Coordinates of C-alpha atoms in Angstrom, one line a residue:
X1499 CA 105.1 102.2 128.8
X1500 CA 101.9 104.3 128.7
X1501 CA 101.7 105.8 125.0
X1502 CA 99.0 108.0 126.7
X1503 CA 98.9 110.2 124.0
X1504 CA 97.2 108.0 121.7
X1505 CA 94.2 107.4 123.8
X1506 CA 91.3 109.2 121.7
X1507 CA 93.6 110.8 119.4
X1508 CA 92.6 110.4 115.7
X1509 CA 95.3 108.1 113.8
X1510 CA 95.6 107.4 110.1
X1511 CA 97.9 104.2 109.3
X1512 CA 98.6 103.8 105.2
X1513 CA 98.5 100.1 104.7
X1514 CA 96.5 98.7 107.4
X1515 CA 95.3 95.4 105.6
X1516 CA 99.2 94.8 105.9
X1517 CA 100.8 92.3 108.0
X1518 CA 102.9 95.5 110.4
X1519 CA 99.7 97.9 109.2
X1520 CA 97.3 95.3 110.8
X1521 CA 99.1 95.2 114.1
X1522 CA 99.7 98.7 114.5
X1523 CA 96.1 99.3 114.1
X1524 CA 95.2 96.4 116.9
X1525 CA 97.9 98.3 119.1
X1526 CA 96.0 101.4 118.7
X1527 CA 92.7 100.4 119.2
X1528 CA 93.7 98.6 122.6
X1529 CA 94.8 102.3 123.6
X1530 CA 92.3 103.6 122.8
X1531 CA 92.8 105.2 119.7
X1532 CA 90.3 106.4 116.9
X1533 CA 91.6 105.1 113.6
X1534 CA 91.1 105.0 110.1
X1535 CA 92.9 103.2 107.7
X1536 CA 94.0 103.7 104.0
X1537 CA 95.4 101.1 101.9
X1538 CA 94.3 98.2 99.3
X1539 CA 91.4 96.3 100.0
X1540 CA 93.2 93.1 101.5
X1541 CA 93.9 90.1 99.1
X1542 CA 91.1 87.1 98.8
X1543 CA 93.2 84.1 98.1
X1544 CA 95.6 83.4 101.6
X1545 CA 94.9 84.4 105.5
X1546 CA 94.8 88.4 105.8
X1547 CA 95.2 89.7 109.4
X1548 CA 93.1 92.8 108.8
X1549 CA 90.2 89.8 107.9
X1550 CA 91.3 87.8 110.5
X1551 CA 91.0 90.9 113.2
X1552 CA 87.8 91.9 112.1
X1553 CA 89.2 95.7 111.3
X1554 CA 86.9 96.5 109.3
X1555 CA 84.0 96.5 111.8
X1556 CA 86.3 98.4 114.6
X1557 CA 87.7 101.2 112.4
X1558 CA 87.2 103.4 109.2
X1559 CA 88.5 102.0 106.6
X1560 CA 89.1 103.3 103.0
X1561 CA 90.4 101.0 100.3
X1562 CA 92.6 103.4 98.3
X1563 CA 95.5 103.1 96.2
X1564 CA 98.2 105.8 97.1
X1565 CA 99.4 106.0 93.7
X1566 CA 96.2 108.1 93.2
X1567 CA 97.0 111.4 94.6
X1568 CA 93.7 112.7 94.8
X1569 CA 91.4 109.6 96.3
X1570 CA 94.4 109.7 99.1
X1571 CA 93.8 113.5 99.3
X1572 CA 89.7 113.4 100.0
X1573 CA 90.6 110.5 102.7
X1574 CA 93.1 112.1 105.1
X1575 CA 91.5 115.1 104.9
X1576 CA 87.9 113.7 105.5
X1577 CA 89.3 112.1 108.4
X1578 CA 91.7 114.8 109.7
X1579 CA 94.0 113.0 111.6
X1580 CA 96.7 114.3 114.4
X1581 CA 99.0 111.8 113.5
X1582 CA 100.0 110.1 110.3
X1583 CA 101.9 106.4 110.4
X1584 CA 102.7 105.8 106.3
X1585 CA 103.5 102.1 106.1
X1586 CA 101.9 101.1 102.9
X1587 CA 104.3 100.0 100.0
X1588 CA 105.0 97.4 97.8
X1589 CA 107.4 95.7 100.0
X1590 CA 108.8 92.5 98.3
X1591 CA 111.6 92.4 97.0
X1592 CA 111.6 89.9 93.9
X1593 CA 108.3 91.5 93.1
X1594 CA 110.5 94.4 92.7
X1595 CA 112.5 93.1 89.8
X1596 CA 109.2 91.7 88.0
X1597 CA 107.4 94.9 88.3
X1598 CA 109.9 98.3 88.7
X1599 CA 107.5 100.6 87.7
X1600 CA 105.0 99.6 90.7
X1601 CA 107.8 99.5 92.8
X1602 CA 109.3 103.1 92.1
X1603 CA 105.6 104.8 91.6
X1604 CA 104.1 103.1 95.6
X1605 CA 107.1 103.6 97.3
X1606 CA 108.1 106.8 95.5
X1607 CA 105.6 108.7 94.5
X1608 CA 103.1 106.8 96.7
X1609 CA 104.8 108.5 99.8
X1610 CA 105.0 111.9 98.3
X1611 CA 101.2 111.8 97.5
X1612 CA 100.8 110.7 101.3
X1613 CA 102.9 113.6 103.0
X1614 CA 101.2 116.5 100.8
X1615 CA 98.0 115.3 101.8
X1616 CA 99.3 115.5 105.1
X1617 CA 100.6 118.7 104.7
X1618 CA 97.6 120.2 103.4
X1619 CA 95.4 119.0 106.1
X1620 CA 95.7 121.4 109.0
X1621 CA 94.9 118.8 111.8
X1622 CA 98.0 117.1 111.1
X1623 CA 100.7 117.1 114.2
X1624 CA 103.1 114.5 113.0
X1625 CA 104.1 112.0 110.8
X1626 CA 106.1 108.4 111.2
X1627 CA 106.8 107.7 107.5
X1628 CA 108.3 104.0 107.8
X1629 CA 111.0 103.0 105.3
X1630 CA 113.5 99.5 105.1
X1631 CA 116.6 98.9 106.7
X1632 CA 117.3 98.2 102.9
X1633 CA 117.6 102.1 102.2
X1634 CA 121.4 102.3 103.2
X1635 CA 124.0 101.9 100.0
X1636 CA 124.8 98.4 101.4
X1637 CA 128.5 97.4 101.3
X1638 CA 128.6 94.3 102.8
X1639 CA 129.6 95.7 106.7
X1640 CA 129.4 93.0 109.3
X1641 CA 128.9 96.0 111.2
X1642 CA 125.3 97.7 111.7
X1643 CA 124.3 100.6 109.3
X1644 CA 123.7 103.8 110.9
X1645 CA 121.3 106.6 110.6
X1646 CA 124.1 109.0 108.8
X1647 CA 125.7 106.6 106.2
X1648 CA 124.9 107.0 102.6
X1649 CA 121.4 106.2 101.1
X1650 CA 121.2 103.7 98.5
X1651 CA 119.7 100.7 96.8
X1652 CA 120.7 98.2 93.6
X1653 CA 117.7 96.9 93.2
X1654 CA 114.5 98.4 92.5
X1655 CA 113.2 97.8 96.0
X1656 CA 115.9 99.4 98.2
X1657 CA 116.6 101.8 95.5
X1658 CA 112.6 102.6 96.2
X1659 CA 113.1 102.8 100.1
X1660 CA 116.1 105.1 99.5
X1661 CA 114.4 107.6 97.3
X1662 CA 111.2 107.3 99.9
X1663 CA 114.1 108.6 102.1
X1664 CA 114.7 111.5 100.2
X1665 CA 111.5 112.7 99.6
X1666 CA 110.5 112.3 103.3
X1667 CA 114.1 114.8 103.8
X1668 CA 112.8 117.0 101.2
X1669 CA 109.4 117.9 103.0
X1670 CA 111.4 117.5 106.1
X1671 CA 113.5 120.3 105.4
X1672 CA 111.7 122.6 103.1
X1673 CA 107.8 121.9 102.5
X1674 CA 106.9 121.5 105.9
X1675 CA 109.8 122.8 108.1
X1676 CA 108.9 124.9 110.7
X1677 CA 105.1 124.6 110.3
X1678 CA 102.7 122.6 112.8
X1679 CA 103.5 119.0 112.3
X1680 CA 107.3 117.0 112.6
X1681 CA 108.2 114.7 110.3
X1682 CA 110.1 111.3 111.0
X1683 CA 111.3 108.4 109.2
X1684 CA 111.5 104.7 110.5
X1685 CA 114.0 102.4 109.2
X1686 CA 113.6 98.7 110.8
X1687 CA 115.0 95.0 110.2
X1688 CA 113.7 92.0 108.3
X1689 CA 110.4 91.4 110.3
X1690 CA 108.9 88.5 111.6
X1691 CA 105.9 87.3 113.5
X1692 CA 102.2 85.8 113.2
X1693 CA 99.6 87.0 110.6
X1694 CA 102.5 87.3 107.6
X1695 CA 101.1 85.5 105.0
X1696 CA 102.7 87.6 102.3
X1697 CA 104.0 85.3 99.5
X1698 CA 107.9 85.0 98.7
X1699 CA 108.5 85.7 102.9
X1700 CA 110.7 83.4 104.9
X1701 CA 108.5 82.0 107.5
X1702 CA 105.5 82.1 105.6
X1703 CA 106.8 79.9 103.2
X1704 CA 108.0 78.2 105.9
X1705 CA 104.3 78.0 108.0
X1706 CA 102.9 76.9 104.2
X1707 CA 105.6 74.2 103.3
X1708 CA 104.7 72.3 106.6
X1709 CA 101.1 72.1 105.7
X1710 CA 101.1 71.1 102.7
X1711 CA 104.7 68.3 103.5
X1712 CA 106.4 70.0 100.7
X1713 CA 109.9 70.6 100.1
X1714 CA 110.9 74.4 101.5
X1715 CA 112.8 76.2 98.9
X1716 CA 115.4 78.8 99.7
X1717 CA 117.3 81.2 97.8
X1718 CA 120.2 81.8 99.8
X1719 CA 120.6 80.1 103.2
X1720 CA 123.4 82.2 103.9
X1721 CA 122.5 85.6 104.0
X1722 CA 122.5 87.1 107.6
X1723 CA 119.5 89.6 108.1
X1724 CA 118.5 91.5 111.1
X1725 CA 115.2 89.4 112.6
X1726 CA 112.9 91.1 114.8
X1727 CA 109.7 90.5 116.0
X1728 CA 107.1 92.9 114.9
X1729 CA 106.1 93.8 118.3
X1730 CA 109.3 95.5 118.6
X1731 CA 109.2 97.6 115.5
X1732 CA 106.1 98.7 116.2
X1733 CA 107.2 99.6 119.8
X1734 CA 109.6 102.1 118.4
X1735 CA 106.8 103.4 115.6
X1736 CA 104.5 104.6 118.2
X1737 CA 107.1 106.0 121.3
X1738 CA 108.6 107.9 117.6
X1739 CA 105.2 109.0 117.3
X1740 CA 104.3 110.5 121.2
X1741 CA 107.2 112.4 120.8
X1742 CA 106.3 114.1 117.3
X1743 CA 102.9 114.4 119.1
X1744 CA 104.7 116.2 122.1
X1745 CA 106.0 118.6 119.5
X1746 CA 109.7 117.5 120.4
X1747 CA 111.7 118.7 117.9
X1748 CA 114.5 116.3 118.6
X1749 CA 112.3 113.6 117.1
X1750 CA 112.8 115.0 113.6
X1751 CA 114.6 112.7 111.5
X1752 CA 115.5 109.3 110.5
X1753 CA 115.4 106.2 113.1
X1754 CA 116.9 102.8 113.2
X1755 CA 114.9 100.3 115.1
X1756 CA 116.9 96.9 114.9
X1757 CA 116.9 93.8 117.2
X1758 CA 119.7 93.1 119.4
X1759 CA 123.2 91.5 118.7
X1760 CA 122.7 87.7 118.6
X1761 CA 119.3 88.3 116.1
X1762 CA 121.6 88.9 113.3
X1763 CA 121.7 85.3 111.9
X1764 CA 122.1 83.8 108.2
X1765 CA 118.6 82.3 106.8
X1766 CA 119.4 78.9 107.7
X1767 CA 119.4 79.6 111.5
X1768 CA 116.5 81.3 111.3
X1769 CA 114.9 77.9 109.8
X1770 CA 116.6 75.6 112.4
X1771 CA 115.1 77.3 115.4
X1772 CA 111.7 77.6 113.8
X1773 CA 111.3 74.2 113.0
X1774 CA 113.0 72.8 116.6
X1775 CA 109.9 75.3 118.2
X1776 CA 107.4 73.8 115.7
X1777 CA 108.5 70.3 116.5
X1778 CA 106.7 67.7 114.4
X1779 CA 108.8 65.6 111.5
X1780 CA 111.4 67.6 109.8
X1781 CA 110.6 69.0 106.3
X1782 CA 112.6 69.0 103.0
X1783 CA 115.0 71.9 102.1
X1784 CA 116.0 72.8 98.5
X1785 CA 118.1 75.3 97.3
X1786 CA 117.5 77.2 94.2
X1787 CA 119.8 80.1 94.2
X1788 CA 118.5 83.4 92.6
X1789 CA 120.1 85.0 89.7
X1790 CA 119.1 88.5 91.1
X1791 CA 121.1 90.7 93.0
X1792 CA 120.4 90.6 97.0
X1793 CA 122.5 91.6 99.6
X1794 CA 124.4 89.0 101.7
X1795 CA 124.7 90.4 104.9
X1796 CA 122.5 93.6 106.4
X1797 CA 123.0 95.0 110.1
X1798 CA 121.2 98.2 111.9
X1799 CA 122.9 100.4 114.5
X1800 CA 120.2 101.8 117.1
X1801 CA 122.2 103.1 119.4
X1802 CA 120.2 106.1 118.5
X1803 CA 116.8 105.1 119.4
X1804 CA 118.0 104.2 122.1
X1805 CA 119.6 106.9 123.7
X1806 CA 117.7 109.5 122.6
X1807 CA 114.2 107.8 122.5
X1808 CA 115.0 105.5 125.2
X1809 CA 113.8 102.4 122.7
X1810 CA 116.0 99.0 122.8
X1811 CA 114.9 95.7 122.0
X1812 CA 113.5 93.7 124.7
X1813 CA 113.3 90.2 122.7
X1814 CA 115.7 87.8 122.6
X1815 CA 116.1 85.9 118.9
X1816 CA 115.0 82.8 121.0
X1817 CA 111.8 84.7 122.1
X1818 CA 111.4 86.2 118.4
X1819 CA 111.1 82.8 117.0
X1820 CA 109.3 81.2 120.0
X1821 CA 106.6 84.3 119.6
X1822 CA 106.3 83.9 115.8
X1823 CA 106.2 80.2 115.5
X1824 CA 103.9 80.0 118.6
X1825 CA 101.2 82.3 116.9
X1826 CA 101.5 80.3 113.2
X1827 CA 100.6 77.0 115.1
X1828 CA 98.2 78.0 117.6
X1829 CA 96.5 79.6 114.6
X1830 CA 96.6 76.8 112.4
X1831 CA 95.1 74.6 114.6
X1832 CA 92.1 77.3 115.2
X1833 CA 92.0 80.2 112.8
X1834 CA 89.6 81.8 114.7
X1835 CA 91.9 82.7 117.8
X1836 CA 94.0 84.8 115.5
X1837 CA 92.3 88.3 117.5
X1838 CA 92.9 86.7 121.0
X1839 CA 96.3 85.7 119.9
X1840 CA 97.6 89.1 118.8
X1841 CA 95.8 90.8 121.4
X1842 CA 97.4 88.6 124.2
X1843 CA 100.7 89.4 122.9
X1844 CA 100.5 93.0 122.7
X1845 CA 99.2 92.7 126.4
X1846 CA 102.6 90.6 127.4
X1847 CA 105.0 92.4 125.3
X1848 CA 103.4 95.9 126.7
X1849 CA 103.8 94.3 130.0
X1850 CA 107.6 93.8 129.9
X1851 CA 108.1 96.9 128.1
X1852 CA 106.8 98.8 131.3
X1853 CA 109.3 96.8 133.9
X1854 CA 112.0 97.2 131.2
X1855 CA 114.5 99.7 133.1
X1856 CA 115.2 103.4 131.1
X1857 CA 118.3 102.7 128.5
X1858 CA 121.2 105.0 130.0
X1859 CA 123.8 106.1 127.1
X1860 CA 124.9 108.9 126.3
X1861 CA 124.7 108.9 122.7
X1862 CA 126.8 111.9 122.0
X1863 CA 129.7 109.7 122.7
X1864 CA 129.4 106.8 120.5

């Protein structure tokens, strides 16, 4: 895996103070890439990776809000990038429920400000807008979601990523159809890995109840989500992107990028193999269910990606966890490695990603 095309191109990434937006960007810089990013200026009272990586030294950066359509406006097209990836959003989902309106108007209306700025900016080639495996209308399937089964959301978050969806479709098909740049979405799992220290998160609560010897509190050890490491999300983002880049129409459209069978374990699972990786005393559980609605159990199908963009997951759940819980403990035993620890792993995971044989499937008879 090359990603060639991304060496000196000019790349805008929406939410790059972000725990994803932050790696992509230190993806892109070690291929070369000139980036800017565009997103809110990173938060002052936890670890931030976009701090921790020094971004704001190595790339353009432009603390904006999307929900103002005109700042976002004079930044992509001061910048006039080739390619847009759109990952900033209010992505939490009891956040969602406290604040609606935020939710609705940065996912919503926050990604329709993005892609008219794109579309009014001539030096734009393609676009990865990324979305939530939470965007499907979920029914409770123990089987994985695919890229053709209805939108939907109950709460404010999915219902958020779901109407994203549909405005991404709308330009997709009408605004910008047919003109110079392609248009994709990017739906992925429940992701993990080092550098998220987003509050009301799995293993960040997990990483902050063992420093501070304090009980970890769960809402629902049950549900089973789709883990990935971020490494392999990201992998998908940017081989969506060459090929928008390549102007290959069959990139158009929406994209599932889940982790393999096995990685789709209940929250308590999840917990056990962190902590056996940490090692160290065990820690206090409590359970302190939620009175808002989440879903129980959430699978992707992407048999798709595969096939057609020859993307499959290349990390075990083992290796997910091993990865993400190596990275939390290294770092907190010296912050200041957190560059040469994200940098080495990118290095490794690009590394097996190049001896990875081609996926062979012929999708057209799933």
């Amino acid at each position: 895996m090359t990603l060639e095309r991304y060496r000196g191109a000019r790349v805008l990434v929406t939410g790059h103070t972000g725990f994803k937006g932050a790696w992509l960007v230190a993806w892109l810089l070690d291929q070369e890439a000139e980036v800017m990013g565009l997103a809110l200026s990173p938060p002052d009272d936890r670890p931030n990776l976009f701090l921790d990586l020094g971004l704001a030294e190595r790339i353009q950066s432009e603390f904006v809000d999307i929900r103002d359509a005109g700042a976002v406006f004079a930044a992509v097209t001061a910048f006039r990038p080739q390619i847009v990836f759109h990952l900033a959003a209010q992505a939490l989902v009891r956040r969602s429920y406290a604040d609606p309106l935020e939710t609705f108007a940065v996912n919503v209306l926050g990604t329709a400000h993005v892609l008219e700025a794109a579309r009014q900016t001539d030096s734009v080639r393609a676009v990865v807008c990324v979305t939530s495996d939470k965007c499907y209308e979920n029914r409770e399937w123990v089987w994985g979601y695919r890229e053709n089964d209805p939108l939907g959301g109950k709460d404010p978050y999915s219902a958020s990523k779901a109407a994203a969806e549909i405005v991404a479709a709308s330009y997709r098909e009408t605004l910008v159809s047919g003109s110079r740049f392609r248009l994709a979405t990017a739906r992925g799992g429940n992701v993990i890995g080092g550098g998220d220290w987003s509050e009301d998160r799995l293993v960040p609560d997990l990483v902050r109840a063992i420093q501070a010897n304090s009980p970890l509190v769960l809402r629902n050890p049950k549900a089973v989500r789709p883990w990935q490491h971020v490494l392999e999300l990201l992998h998908g983002y940017l081989l969506l992107g060459e090929r928008l880049l390549a102007a290959d129409d069959g990139a158009i459209g929406a994209w599932n990028f889940g982790p393999p069978r096995g990685s789709e374990v209940a929250v308590s699972h999840l917990i056990d193999q962190a902590l056996t990786v940490w090692g160290g005393d065990p820690i206090s559980i409590r359970v302190e269910p939620s009175t808002l609605r989440e879903a129980g159990i959430l699978k992707l199908d992407a048999s798709k990606a595969e096939a057609e963009l020859g993307w499959r997951p290349l990390l075990s759940f083992a290796d997910t966890v091993r990865l993400t819980m190596d990275w939390y403990h290294s770092y907190c035993e010296r912050p200041a490695s957190a560059r040469k620890l994200i940098e080495a792993q990118i290095t490794d995971y690009r590394r097996i990603a190049a001896a990875a044989s081609p996926v062979d499937k012929d999708y057209s008879r799933l």
